[in-house]
GROMACS .gro file of C-alpha atoms in nm:
model
  400
    1UNK     CA    1   1.255   3.738  -3.461
    2UNK     CA    2   1.210   3.684  -3.089
    3UNK     CA    3   1.251   4.023  -2.926
    4UNK     CA    4   1.008   3.971  -2.640
    5UNK     CA    5   0.898   3.652  -2.462
    6UNK     CA    6   0.630   3.650  -2.191
    7UNK     CA    7   0.599   3.356  -1.952
    8UNK     CA    8   0.274   3.342  -1.754
    9UNK     CA    9   0.298   3.140  -1.434
   10UNK     CA   10   0.586   3.182  -1.188
   11UNK     CA   11   0.612   2.834  -1.039
   12UNK     CA   12   0.852   2.553  -1.133
   13UNK     CA   13   0.762   2.540  -1.504
   14UNK     CA   14   0.768   2.916  -1.555
   15UNK     CA   15   1.094   2.964  -1.366
   16UNK     CA   16   1.259   2.678  -1.555
   17UNK     CA   17   1.145   2.832  -1.884
   18UNK     CA   18   1.306   3.171  -1.820
   19UNK     CA   19   1.625   3.018  -1.683
   20UNK     CA   20   1.652   2.782  -1.981
   21UNK     CA   21   1.598   3.066  -2.225
   22UNK     CA   22   1.891   3.256  -2.077
   23UNK     CA   23   2.105   2.943  -2.053
   24UNK     CA   24   2.049   2.879  -2.424
   25UNK     CA   25   2.162   3.230  -2.512
   26UNK     CA   26   1.836   3.418  -2.556
   27UNK     CA   27   1.917   3.786  -2.500
   28UNK     CA   28   1.583   3.952  -2.575
   29UNK     CA   29   1.323   4.091  -2.340
   30UNK     CA   30   1.186   3.840  -2.092
   31UNK     CA   31   0.891   3.883  -1.857
   32UNK     CA   32   0.770   3.637  -1.592
   33UNK     CA   33   0.419   3.694  -1.458
   34UNK     CA   34   0.300   3.536  -1.133
   35UNK     CA   35  -0.029   3.592  -0.954
   36UNK     CA   36   0.120   3.523  -0.610
   37UNK     CA   37   0.333   3.774  -0.421
   38UNK     CA   38   0.596   3.514  -0.329
   39UNK     CA   39   0.908   3.439  -0.534
   40UNK     CA   40   0.884   3.111  -0.729
   41UNK     CA   41   0.858   2.824  -0.480
   42UNK     CA   42   0.839   2.445  -0.475
   43UNK     CA   43   0.498   2.288  -0.413
   44UNK     CA   44   0.579   1.930  -0.298
   45UNK     CA   45   0.706   2.045   0.046
   46UNK     CA   46   0.378   2.226   0.119
   47UNK     CA   47   0.199   1.908   0.228
   48UNK     CA   48   0.503   1.763   0.405
   49UNK     CA   49   0.800   1.964   0.535
   50UNK     CA   50   0.621   2.298   0.565
   51UNK     CA   51   0.338   2.141   0.766
   52UNK     CA   52   0.542   1.901   0.977
   53UNK     CA   53   0.902   2.013   1.012
   54UNK     CA   54   0.873   2.380   1.086
   55UNK     CA   55   0.998   2.504   0.752
   56UNK     CA   56   0.944   2.874   0.699
   57UNK     CA   57   0.820   2.998   0.359
   58UNK     CA   58   1.168   3.099   0.232
   59UNK     CA   59   1.274   2.734   0.266
   60UNK     CA   60   1.040   2.650  -0.023
   61UNK     CA   61   1.178   2.915  -0.257
   62UNK     CA   62   1.328   2.766  -0.571
   63UNK     CA   63   1.593   3.037  -0.602
   64UNK     CA   64   1.744   3.296  -0.371
   65UNK     CA   65   1.676   3.655  -0.466
   66UNK     CA   66   2.028   3.724  -0.594
   67UNK     CA   67   2.019   3.415  -0.818
   68UNK     CA   68   1.680   3.517  -0.954
   69UNK     CA   69   1.801   3.869  -1.024
   70UNK     CA   70   2.092   3.732  -1.227
   71UNK     CA   71   1.848   3.580  -1.477
   72UNK     CA   72   1.768   3.932  -1.600
   73UNK     CA   73   1.392   3.889  -1.615
   74UNK     CA   74   1.116   4.144  -1.564
   75UNK     CA   75   0.946   3.974  -1.271
   76UNK     CA   76   0.581   4.070  -1.219
   77UNK     CA   77   0.467   3.910  -0.892
   78UNK     CA   78   0.124   3.954  -0.734
   79UNK     CA   79  -0.004   4.036  -1.081
   80UNK     CA   80  -0.261   3.816  -1.253
   81UNK     CA   81  -0.289   3.758  -1.627
   82UNK     CA   82  -0.649   3.819  -1.740
   83UNK     CA   83  -0.635   3.763  -2.113
   84UNK     CA   84  -0.431   3.675  -2.422
   85UNK     CA   85  -0.490   3.829  -2.765
   86UNK     CA   86  -0.341   3.614  -3.041
   87UNK     CA   87  -0.395   3.869  -3.316
   88UNK     CA   88  -0.233   4.155  -3.126
   89UNK     CA   89   0.014   3.921  -2.955
   90UNK     CA   90  -0.041   4.068  -2.612
   91UNK     CA   91  -0.103   3.937  -2.261
   92UNK     CA   92  -0.332   4.155  -2.050
   93UNK     CA   93  -0.267   4.190  -1.676
   94UNK     CA   94  -0.503   4.261  -1.388
   95UNK     CA   95  -0.351   4.611  -1.375
   96UNK     CA   96  -0.482   4.676  -1.726
   97UNK     CA   97  -0.133   4.671  -1.876
   98UNK     CA   98  -0.083   4.482  -2.201
   99UNK     CA   99   0.247   4.302  -2.248
  100UNK     CA  100   0.350   4.251  -2.612
  101UNK     CA  101   0.506   3.917  -2.701
  102UNK     CA  102   0.671   3.746  -2.994
  103UNK     CA  103   0.631   3.418  -2.806
  104UNK     CA  104   0.427   3.336  -2.497
  105UNK     CA  105   0.462   3.036  -2.266
  106UNK     CA  106   0.160   2.945  -2.054
  107UNK     CA  107   0.253   2.781  -1.724
  108UNK     CA  108  -0.037   2.881  -1.501
  109UNK     CA  109  -0.076   2.539  -1.339
  110UNK     CA  110  -0.386   2.440  -1.145
  111UNK     CA  111  -0.650   2.564  -0.908
  112UNK     CA  112  -0.803   2.336  -0.642
  113UNK     CA  113  -1.148   2.189  -0.683
  114UNK     CA  114  -1.390   2.295  -0.413
  115UNK     CA  115  -1.703   2.134  -0.277
  116UNK     CA  116  -2.033   2.317  -0.320
  117UNK     CA  117  -2.071   2.292   0.056
  118UNK     CA  118  -1.845   2.452   0.314
  119UNK     CA  119  -1.662   2.698   0.092
  120UNK     CA  120  -1.595   3.004   0.307
  121UNK     CA  121  -1.682   2.822   0.629
  122UNK     CA  122  -1.427   2.875   0.906
  123UNK     CA  123  -1.212   2.564   0.950
  124UNK     CA  124  -1.248   2.442   0.589
  125UNK     CA  125  -0.922   2.451   0.393
  126UNK     CA  126  -0.772   2.366   0.057
  127UNK     CA  127  -0.399   2.328  -0.009
  128UNK     CA  128  -0.253   2.458  -0.332
  129UNK     CA  129  -0.055   2.773  -0.257
  130UNK     CA  130   0.210   2.869  -0.005
  131UNK     CA  131  -0.042   3.093   0.170
  132UNK     CA  132  -0.283   2.797   0.192
  133UNK     CA  133  -0.009   2.590   0.356
  134UNK     CA  134   0.078   2.860   0.610
  135UNK     CA  135  -0.289   2.899   0.708
  136UNK     CA  136  -0.331   2.523   0.739
  137UNK     CA  137  -0.017   2.486   0.950
  138UNK     CA  138  -0.135   2.755   1.191
  139UNK     CA  139  -0.473   2.586   1.220
  140UNK     CA  140  -0.315   2.244   1.288
  141UNK     CA  141  -0.111   2.387   1.575
  142UNK     CA  142  -0.437   2.433   1.768
  143UNK     CA  143  -0.473   2.053   1.787
  144UNK     CA  144  -0.805   2.007   1.606
  145UNK     CA  145  -0.982   1.690   1.502
  146UNK     CA  146  -0.898   1.667   1.132
  147UNK     CA  147  -1.099   1.531   0.842
  148UNK     CA  148  -0.938   1.511   0.499
  149UNK     CA  149  -1.176   1.472   0.206
  150UNK     CA  150  -1.001   1.302  -0.084
  151UNK     CA  151  -0.746   1.020  -0.055
  152UNK     CA  152  -0.531   1.092  -0.357
  153UNK     CA  153  -0.163   1.177  -0.320
  154UNK     CA  154  -0.224   1.520  -0.167
  155UNK     CA  155  -0.501   1.414   0.071
  156UNK     CA  156  -0.310   1.107   0.189
  157UNK     CA  157   0.003   1.316   0.249
  158UNK     CA  158  -0.189   1.574   0.450
  159UNK     CA  159  -0.353   1.300   0.656
  160UNK     CA  160  -0.014   1.138   0.723
  161UNK     CA  161   0.142   1.471   0.820
  162UNK     CA  162  -0.143   1.562   1.056
  163UNK     CA  163  -0.142   1.218   1.215
  164UNK     CA  164   0.236   1.237   1.252
  165UNK     CA  165   0.178   1.550   1.459
  166UNK     CA  166  -0.036   1.345   1.696
  167UNK     CA  167  -0.373   1.470   1.575
  168UNK     CA  168  -0.691   1.266   1.541
  169UNK     CA  169  -0.737   1.221   1.166
  170UNK     CA  170  -1.010   1.078   0.944
  171UNK     CA  171  -0.944   1.026   0.573
  172UNK     CA  172  -1.257   1.017   0.354
  173UNK     CA  173  -1.289   0.908  -0.009
  174UNK     CA  174  -1.553   0.790  -0.255
  175UNK     CA  175  -1.328   0.504  -0.369
  176UNK     CA  176  -1.278   0.179  -0.182
  177UNK     CA  177  -0.905   0.241  -0.131
  178UNK     CA  178  -0.674   0.543  -0.106
  179UNK     CA  179  -0.486   0.633  -0.426
  180UNK     CA  180  -0.722   0.409  -0.624
  181UNK     CA  181  -0.719   0.642  -0.925
  182UNK     CA  182  -0.343   0.685  -0.912
  183UNK     CA  183  -0.218   0.328  -0.852
  184UNK     CA  184  -0.523   0.101  -0.849
  185UNK     CA  185  -0.697  -0.079  -0.564
  186UNK     CA  186  -0.433  -0.346  -0.497
  187UNK     CA  187  -0.156  -0.102  -0.409
  188UNK     CA  188  -0.415   0.139  -0.271
  189UNK     CA  189  -0.510  -0.131  -0.020
  190UNK     CA  190  -0.151  -0.137   0.102
  191UNK     CA  191  -0.162   0.240   0.145
  192UNK     CA  192  -0.481   0.194   0.347
  193UNK     CA  193  -0.301  -0.055   0.571
  194UNK     CA  194  -0.015   0.190   0.622
  195UNK     CA  195  -0.255   0.462   0.736
  196UNK     CA  196  -0.452   0.230   0.963
  197UNK     CA  197  -0.130   0.105   1.123
  198UNK     CA  198  -0.050   0.464   1.215
  199UNK     CA  199  -0.392   0.538   1.359
  200UNK     CA  200  -0.568   0.716   1.073
  201UNK     CA  201  -0.938   0.641   1.057
  202UNK     CA  202  -1.043   0.558   0.700
  203UNK     CA  203  -1.395   0.620   0.574
  204UNK     CA  204  -1.399   0.478   0.221
  205UNK     CA  205  -1.670   0.435  -0.039
  206UNK     CA  206  -1.839   0.740   0.115
  207UNK     CA  207  -2.003   1.043  -0.046
  208UNK     CA  208  -1.978   1.383   0.121
  209UNK     CA  209  -2.306   1.577   0.101
  210UNK     CA  210  -2.243   1.869   0.334
  211UNK     CA  211  -2.077   2.019   0.638
  212UNK     CA  212  -2.209   2.026   0.992
  213UNK     CA  213  -2.182   2.380   1.125
  214UNK     CA  214  -2.123   2.543   1.459
  215UNK     CA  215  -2.214   2.901   1.386
  216UNK     CA  216  -1.968   3.019   1.124
  217UNK     CA  217  -1.731   2.727   1.179
  218UNK     CA  218  -1.726   2.363   1.079
  219UNK     CA  219  -1.791   2.087   1.331
  220UNK     CA  220  -1.811   1.785   1.103
  221UNK     CA  221  -1.853   1.631   0.758
  222UNK     CA  222  -2.195   1.500   0.653
  223UNK     CA  223  -2.202   1.175   0.453
  224UNK     CA  224  -2.480   1.046   0.228
  225UNK     CA  225  -2.569   0.766   0.473
  226UNK     CA  226  -2.643   1.023   0.744
  227UNK     CA  227  -2.314   0.975   0.927
  228UNK     CA  228  -2.136   1.281   1.066
  229UNK     CA  229  -1.756   1.265   1.085
  230UNK     CA  230  -1.659   1.494   1.374
  231UNK     CA  231  -1.398   1.751   1.275
  232UNK     CA  232  -1.289   2.098   1.381
  233UNK     CA  233  -1.075   2.128   1.069
  234UNK     CA  234  -1.154   1.994   0.722
  235UNK     CA  235  -0.915   1.982   0.428
  236UNK     CA  236  -1.076   1.943   0.086
  237UNK     CA  237  -0.830   1.759  -0.141
  238UNK     CA  238  -1.052   1.638  -0.424
  239UNK     CA  239  -0.819   1.725  -0.709
  240UNK     CA  240  -0.749   2.030  -0.920
  241UNK     CA  241  -0.843   2.177  -1.255
  242UNK     CA  242  -0.617   2.358  -1.503
  243UNK     CA  243  -0.604   2.734  -1.452
  244UNK     CA  244  -0.727   2.837  -1.797
  245UNK     CA  245  -1.023   3.064  -1.712
  246UNK     CA  246  -0.820   3.370  -1.810
  247UNK     CA  247  -0.785   3.226  -2.161
  248UNK     CA  248  -1.159   3.188  -2.227
  249UNK     CA  249  -1.165   3.461  -2.496
  250UNK     CA  250  -0.819   3.390  -2.637
  251UNK     CA  251  -0.924   3.153  -2.914
  252UNK     CA  252  -0.672   2.898  -2.792
  253UNK     CA  253  -0.786   2.534  -2.790
  254UNK     CA  254  -0.892   2.457  -2.435
  255UNK     CA  255  -1.030   2.147  -2.266
  256UNK     CA  256  -0.860   1.964  -1.987
  257UNK     CA  257  -0.589   2.231  -1.996
  258UNK     CA  258  -0.432   2.409  -2.293
  259UNK     CA  259  -0.455   2.167  -2.586
  260UNK     CA  260  -0.116   2.150  -2.757
  261UNK     CA  261   0.043   1.955  -3.039
  262UNK     CA  262   0.320   1.701  -2.986
  263UNK     CA  263   0.570   1.987  -2.956
  264UNK     CA  264   0.370   2.156  -2.673
  265UNK     CA  265   0.260   2.436  -2.907
  266UNK     CA  266  -0.100   2.555  -2.871
  267UNK     CA  267  -0.101   2.812  -3.153
  268UNK     CA  268   0.153   3.013  -3.353
  269UNK     CA  269   0.379   3.177  -3.097
  270UNK     CA  270   0.198   3.024  -2.796
  271UNK     CA  271   0.324   2.728  -2.595
  272UNK     CA  272   0.229   2.557  -2.270
  273UNK     CA  273   0.424   2.371  -2.002
  274UNK     CA  274   0.361   2.201  -1.671
  275UNK     CA  275   0.031   2.104  -1.508
  276UNK     CA  276  -0.175   2.313  -1.750
  277UNK     CA  277  -0.039   2.158  -2.072
  278UNK     CA  278  -0.233   1.883  -2.251
  279UNK     CA  279  -0.072   1.707  -2.547
  280UNK     CA  280  -0.073   1.375  -2.741
  281UNK     CA  281   0.179   1.123  -2.608
  282UNK     CA  282   0.289   0.823  -2.819
  283UNK     CA  283   0.290   0.592  -2.516
  284UNK     CA  284  -0.083   0.650  -2.475
  285UNK     CA  285  -0.222   0.547  -2.812
  286UNK     CA  286  -0.494   0.777  -2.942
  287UNK     CA  287  -0.510   0.980  -2.622
  288UNK     CA  288  -0.387   1.307  -2.481
  289UNK     CA  289  -0.215   1.345  -2.147
  290UNK     CA  290  -0.173   1.611  -1.882
  291UNK     CA  291   0.080   1.541  -1.608
  292UNK     CA  292   0.051   1.688  -1.260
  293UNK     CA  293   0.405   1.599  -1.159
  294UNK     CA  294   0.691   1.812  -1.032
  295UNK     CA  295   0.946   1.644  -1.257
  296UNK     CA  296   0.734   1.706  -1.564
  297UNK     CA  297   0.703   2.078  -1.489
  298UNK     CA  298   1.075   2.131  -1.533
  299UNK     CA  299   1.125   1.879  -1.815
  300UNK     CA  300   0.840   2.015  -2.021
  301UNK     CA  301   0.950   2.376  -1.974
  302UNK     CA  302   1.296   2.285  -2.105
  303UNK     CA  303   1.143   2.101  -2.400
  304UNK     CA  304   0.919   2.399  -2.483
  305UNK     CA  305   1.214   2.637  -2.482
  306UNK     CA  306   1.418   2.405  -2.702
  307UNK     CA  307   1.134   2.379  -2.954
  308UNK     CA  308   1.056   2.750  -2.941
  309UNK     CA  309   1.417   2.843  -3.020
  310UNK     CA  310   1.467   2.565  -3.276
  311UNK     CA  311   1.175   2.666  -3.498
  312UNK     CA  312   0.957   2.427  -3.697
  313UNK     CA  313   1.245   2.249  -3.867
  314UNK     CA  314   1.424   2.160  -3.545
  315UNK     CA  315   1.132   2.096  -3.307
  316UNK     CA  316   1.113   1.756  -3.136
  317UNK     CA  317   0.803   1.579  -2.997
  318UNK     CA  318   0.783   1.582  -2.619
  319UNK     CA  319   0.772   1.220  -2.502
  320UNK     CA  320   0.860   1.203  -2.131
  321UNK     CA  321   0.834   0.901  -1.906
  322UNK     CA  322   0.610   1.015  -1.617
  323UNK     CA  323   0.766   0.996  -1.273
  324UNK     CA  324   0.618   1.089  -0.937
  325UNK     CA  325   0.657   1.019  -0.569
  326UNK     CA  326   0.493   1.056  -0.230
  327UNK     CA  327   0.626   1.035   0.126
  328UNK     CA  328   0.388   0.906   0.392
  329UNK     CA  329   0.480   0.792   0.745
  330UNK     CA  330   0.844   0.763   0.642
  331UNK     CA  331   0.762   0.542   0.342
  332UNK     CA  332   0.872   0.649  -0.006
  333UNK     CA  333   0.636   0.544  -0.283
  334UNK     CA  334   0.744   0.621  -0.641
  335UNK     CA  335   0.560   0.578  -0.969
  336UNK     CA  336   0.691   0.554  -1.323
  337UNK     CA  337   0.497   0.544  -1.648
  338UNK     CA  338   0.122   0.492  -1.623
  339UNK     CA  339  -0.042   0.291  -1.342
  340UNK     CA  340  -0.407   0.278  -1.452
  341UNK     CA  341  -0.661   0.121  -1.215
  342UNK     CA  342  -0.769  -0.132  -1.480
  343UNK     CA  343  -0.416  -0.262  -1.546
  344UNK     CA  344  -0.297  -0.602  -1.428
  345UNK     CA  345  -0.071  -0.555  -1.128
  346UNK     CA  346   0.218  -0.789  -1.052
  347UNK     CA  347   0.469  -0.781  -0.767
  348UNK     CA  348   0.800  -0.847  -0.945
  349UNK     CA  349   1.046  -0.802  -0.659
  350UNK     CA  350   1.051  -0.761  -0.284
  351UNK     CA  351   0.769  -0.818  -0.040
  352UNK     CA  352   0.449  -0.628   0.029
  353UNK     CA  353   0.462  -0.756   0.388
  354UNK     CA  354   0.799  -0.587   0.434
  355UNK     CA  355   0.678  -0.275   0.252
  356UNK     CA  356   0.971  -0.292   0.014
  357UNK     CA  357   0.874  -0.403  -0.335
  358UNK     CA  358   0.821  -0.318  -0.701
  359UNK     CA  359   0.482  -0.362  -0.867
  360UNK     CA  360   0.455  -0.376  -1.247
  361UNK     CA  361   0.145  -0.264  -1.438
  362UNK     CA  362   0.051  -0.453  -1.756
  363UNK     CA  363  -0.210  -0.368  -2.015
  364UNK     CA  364  -0.276  -0.580  -2.325
  365UNK     CA  365   0.052  -0.764  -2.275
  366UNK     CA  366   0.259  -0.443  -2.253
  367UNK     CA  367   0.443  -0.307  -1.950
  368UNK     CA  368   0.297   0.042  -1.900
  369UNK     CA  369   0.404   0.144  -1.550
  370UNK     CA  370   0.546   0.056  -1.213
  371UNK     CA  371   0.535   0.141  -0.844
  372UNK     CA  372   0.839   0.122  -0.622
  373UNK     CA  373   0.765   0.111  -0.248
  374UNK     CA  374   1.095   0.188  -0.070
  375UNK     CA  375   1.256   0.034  -0.379
  376UNK     CA  376   1.395   0.307  -0.606
  377UNK     CA  377   1.668   0.081  -0.743
  378UNK     CA  378   1.427  -0.196  -0.841
  379UNK     CA  379   1.196   0.054  -1.009
  380UNK     CA  380   1.474   0.168  -1.242
  381UNK     CA  381   1.480  -0.175  -1.410
  382UNK     CA  382   1.106  -0.156  -1.462
  383UNK     CA  383   1.143   0.187  -1.621
  384UNK     CA  384   1.388   0.057  -1.880
  385UNK     CA  385   1.129  -0.189  -2.014
  386UNK     CA  386   0.826   0.042  -2.030
  387UNK     CA  387   0.633   0.006  -2.353
  388UNK     CA  388   0.780  -0.338  -2.422
  389UNK     CA  389   0.605  -0.679  -2.406
  390UNK     CA  390   0.543  -0.801  -2.052
  391UNK     CA  391   0.727  -1.122  -2.139
  392UNK     CA  392   1.054  -0.927  -2.153
  393UNK     CA  393   1.007  -0.820  -1.793
  394UNK     CA  394   0.936  -1.179  -1.691
  395UNK     CA  395   1.250  -1.296  -1.869
  396UNK     CA  396   1.459  -1.028  -1.701
  397UNK     CA  397   1.320  -1.116  -1.358
  398UNK     CA  398   1.401  -1.481  -1.420
  399UNK     CA  399   1.756  -1.394  -1.520
  400UNK     CA  400   1.711  -1.515  -1.877
   0.00000   0.00000   0.00000
């Protein structure tokens, strides 16, 4: 009997979970716990619209207050979960309160990685939360020289946004190309060309060893070869780790996130959704996956709720097709499936010179992923053939 459900994490996954529960007819007690004081908000705009287009924080909110109130949920904002007791079936809050649950959904997302150097130094930023974005936007308005450490999706977006505002920007990464881990070096090289064409200075294949200081503030980034990249503002965008520290004594299986089964269940009565969830996926043979994608946050939350309400007999494995996107300098780059750096990359339509194309990713003769650069329509055809022999894609492209 599900009389009380507690959802921990009040971002996209957590909000979708409580809304889906009500939409599917759940009438019991429902609590949503969020460690930030803001109503649930969308994260993708933080590195784009909020920084560059003058959005105010309410523009990022996922629901207006009256819509959120209609969900009939006990909303605990600015309140951090500090523990979960499986035996007692309670979630402990930073206030000391213990919330009883018949089912708990963990959707606590990520926390940003930080460098051992520069943390706490004035002018050094990370970007994960809405408050982080507001602080960074205010700092950018002063017109600083900007260095972004980390050329993944987030770092490249921040660099593009800052450069679009007319600032002097240097993008630094240990890899030889931006987005190398996300889409491989071939497509990453095209991203590098896009940034260079817009005036971003790229420092690639470089290791950061420290920060140059000016009193309590930063004045540059120190590289292992002795080079100093001048900067009044530094953004550290070197990835994130699942926010599972609060579960250390819970007895739940933890690793790279909350380790779930194919149904997104971590233990009896405990489920996970969104960036923090790690589960076996049939498209990745013998491996587990954890997806840091906005689309997955909502899809997985809906799947968790469906499985939670269906019980063991009606539960279905969660087998999504990953989908993500990034906007940089007006270009829309979308990914579908898996685009591992070691895959064989093939341009199957369009032209890289025109920056409008679809790239297919093959591994062991199987189509595993695709990138669409200003080519959403072409990418849809690639998506339909994921997991099938690469020869089928070739036949389709040839009109056979």
